[in-house]
Every structure is written in C-alpha cells, then in structure tokens.
CSV table of C-alpha atoms in Angstrom, one decimal:
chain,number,residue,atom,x,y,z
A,107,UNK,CA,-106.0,46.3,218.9
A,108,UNK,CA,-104.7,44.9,222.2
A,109,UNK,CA,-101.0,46.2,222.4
A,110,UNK,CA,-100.3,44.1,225.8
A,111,UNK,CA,-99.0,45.8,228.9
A,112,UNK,CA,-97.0,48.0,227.8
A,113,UNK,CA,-99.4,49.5,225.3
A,114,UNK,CA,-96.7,52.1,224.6
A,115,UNK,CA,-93.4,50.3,223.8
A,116,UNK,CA,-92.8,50.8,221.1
A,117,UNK,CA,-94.7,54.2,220.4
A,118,UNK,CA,-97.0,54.7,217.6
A,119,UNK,CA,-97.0,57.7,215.2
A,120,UNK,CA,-100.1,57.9,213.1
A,121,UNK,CA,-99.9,60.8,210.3
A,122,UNK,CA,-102.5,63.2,209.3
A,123,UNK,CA,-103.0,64.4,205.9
A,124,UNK,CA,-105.8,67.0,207.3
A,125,UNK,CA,-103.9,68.3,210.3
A,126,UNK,CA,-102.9,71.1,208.8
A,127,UNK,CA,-106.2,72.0,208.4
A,128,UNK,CA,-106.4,72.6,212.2
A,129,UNK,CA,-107.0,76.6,212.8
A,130,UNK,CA,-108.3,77.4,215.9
A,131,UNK,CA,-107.7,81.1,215.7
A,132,UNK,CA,-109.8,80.9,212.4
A,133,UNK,CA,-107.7,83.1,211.0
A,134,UNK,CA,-105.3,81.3,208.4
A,135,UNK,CA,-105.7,82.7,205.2
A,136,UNK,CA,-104.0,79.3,204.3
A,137,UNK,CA,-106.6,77.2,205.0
A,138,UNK,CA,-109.8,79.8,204.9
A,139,UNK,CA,-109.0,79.7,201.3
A,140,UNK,CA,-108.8,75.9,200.9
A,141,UNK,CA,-111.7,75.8,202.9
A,142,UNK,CA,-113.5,78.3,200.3
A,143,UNK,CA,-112.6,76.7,197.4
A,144,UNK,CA,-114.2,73.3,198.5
A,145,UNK,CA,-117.0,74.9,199.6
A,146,UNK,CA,-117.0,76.5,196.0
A,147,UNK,CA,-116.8,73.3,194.3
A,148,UNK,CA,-118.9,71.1,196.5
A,149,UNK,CA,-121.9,74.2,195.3
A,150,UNK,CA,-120.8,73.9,191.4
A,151,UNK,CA,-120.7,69.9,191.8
A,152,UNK,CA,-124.4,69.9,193.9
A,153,UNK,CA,-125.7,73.3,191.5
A,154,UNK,CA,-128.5,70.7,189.4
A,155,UNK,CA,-130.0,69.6,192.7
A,156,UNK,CA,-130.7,73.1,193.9
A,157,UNK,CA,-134.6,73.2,193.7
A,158,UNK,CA,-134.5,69.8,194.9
A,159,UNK,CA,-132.7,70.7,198.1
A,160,UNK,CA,-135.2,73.5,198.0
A,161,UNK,CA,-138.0,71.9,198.0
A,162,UNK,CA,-136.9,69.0,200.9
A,163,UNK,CA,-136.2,72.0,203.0
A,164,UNK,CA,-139.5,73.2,202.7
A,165,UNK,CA,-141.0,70.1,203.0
A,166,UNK,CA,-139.7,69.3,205.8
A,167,UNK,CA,-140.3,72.7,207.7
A,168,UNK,CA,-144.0,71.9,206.5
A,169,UNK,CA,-144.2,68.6,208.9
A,170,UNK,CA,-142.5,70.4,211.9
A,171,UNK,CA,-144.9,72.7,214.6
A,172,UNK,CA,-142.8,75.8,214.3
A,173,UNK,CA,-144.8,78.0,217.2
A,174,UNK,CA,-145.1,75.3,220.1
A,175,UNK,CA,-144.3,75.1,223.8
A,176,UNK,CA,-143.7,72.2,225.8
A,177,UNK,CA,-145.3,71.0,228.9
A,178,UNK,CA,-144.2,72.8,232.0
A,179,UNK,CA,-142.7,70.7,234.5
A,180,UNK,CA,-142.1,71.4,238.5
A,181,UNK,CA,-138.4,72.1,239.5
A,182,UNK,CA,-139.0,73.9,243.3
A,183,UNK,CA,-141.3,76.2,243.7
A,184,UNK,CA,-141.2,76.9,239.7
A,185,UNK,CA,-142.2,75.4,236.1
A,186,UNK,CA,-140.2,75.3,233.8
A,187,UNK,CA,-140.5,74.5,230.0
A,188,UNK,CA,-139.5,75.9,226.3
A,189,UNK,CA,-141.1,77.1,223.9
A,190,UNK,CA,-140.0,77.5,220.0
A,191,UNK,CA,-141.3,80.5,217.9
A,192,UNK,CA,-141.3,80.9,214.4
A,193,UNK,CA,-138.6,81.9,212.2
A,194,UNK,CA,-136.4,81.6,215.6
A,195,UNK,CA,-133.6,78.8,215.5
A,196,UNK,CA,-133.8,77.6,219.0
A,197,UNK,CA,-135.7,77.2,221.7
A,198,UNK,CA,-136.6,79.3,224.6
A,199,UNK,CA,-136.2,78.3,227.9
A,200,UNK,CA,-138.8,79.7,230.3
A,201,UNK,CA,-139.9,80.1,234.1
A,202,UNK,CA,-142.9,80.9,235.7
C-alpha cells in the first residue's frame, strides 16, 4: 500500500494476537506450557499417521548418500571441502 509522502501521518498500530507468545529468555512458564500443550495436541490430532511419517522418514534417508564428501576446491594455498558422515546432522568442513 502506497501511503504517499508522509508514510507515517497518521501512524499505524497493527495488533498481534501471538505477541505474547514472544519469550526470548525461553523461560516463561506462561507460554512453555501453551507451547506444550499444542505440541501435545498437534501429536494426539497427527497419532494415526505415525507409521506413515515413519516410513517417509525412512524413505527418504534411503534416497540420500549419508557418508559423502564433496569436491575439494582451491582457496590459497589450501583445499577445502565437507564432508557428511553418517548418523551425523551436519556437515564437516575440512582443510587440507
């Protein structure tokens, strides 16, 4: 929306029904129990498509190279490249 020059005359208040959500400090009992009991529902809602969810998972691990290292490439007087083991989340960034 093109508000014209003066884009802030008159000011705008928008109102979030979620803000209180906002815990930085992840420490709100507050909301850590709101959070818990959506996360508590969403699992009793989404419990009959368990082996489903299961067996995408697996699936889809079985179509990914879990043990696998890139190309080096120069940077220097060094190559560099990563390399992804298996059972490992991320990837390892290497020198030689």
């Amino acid at each position: 929306e093109n508000r014209g020059p003066n884009p802030m005359k008159p000011p705008r208040e928008l109102h979030d029904d979620y803000f209180w959500l906002r815990d930085d400090t992840r420490k709100s009992e507050k909301v850590l129990g709101y959070l818990n009991e959506e996360n508590e529902y969403a699992q009793e809602q989404t419990a009959h498509l368990q082996d489903f969810r299961e067996s995408l998972y697996l699936e889809m691990k079985g179509h990914m190279k879990e043990t696998d290292e890139e190309v080096p490439y120069p940077h220097g007087s060094y190559l560099y490249y990563t390399r992804t083991e298996e059972g490992k989340s991320y990837k390892i960034h290497c020198r030689k």
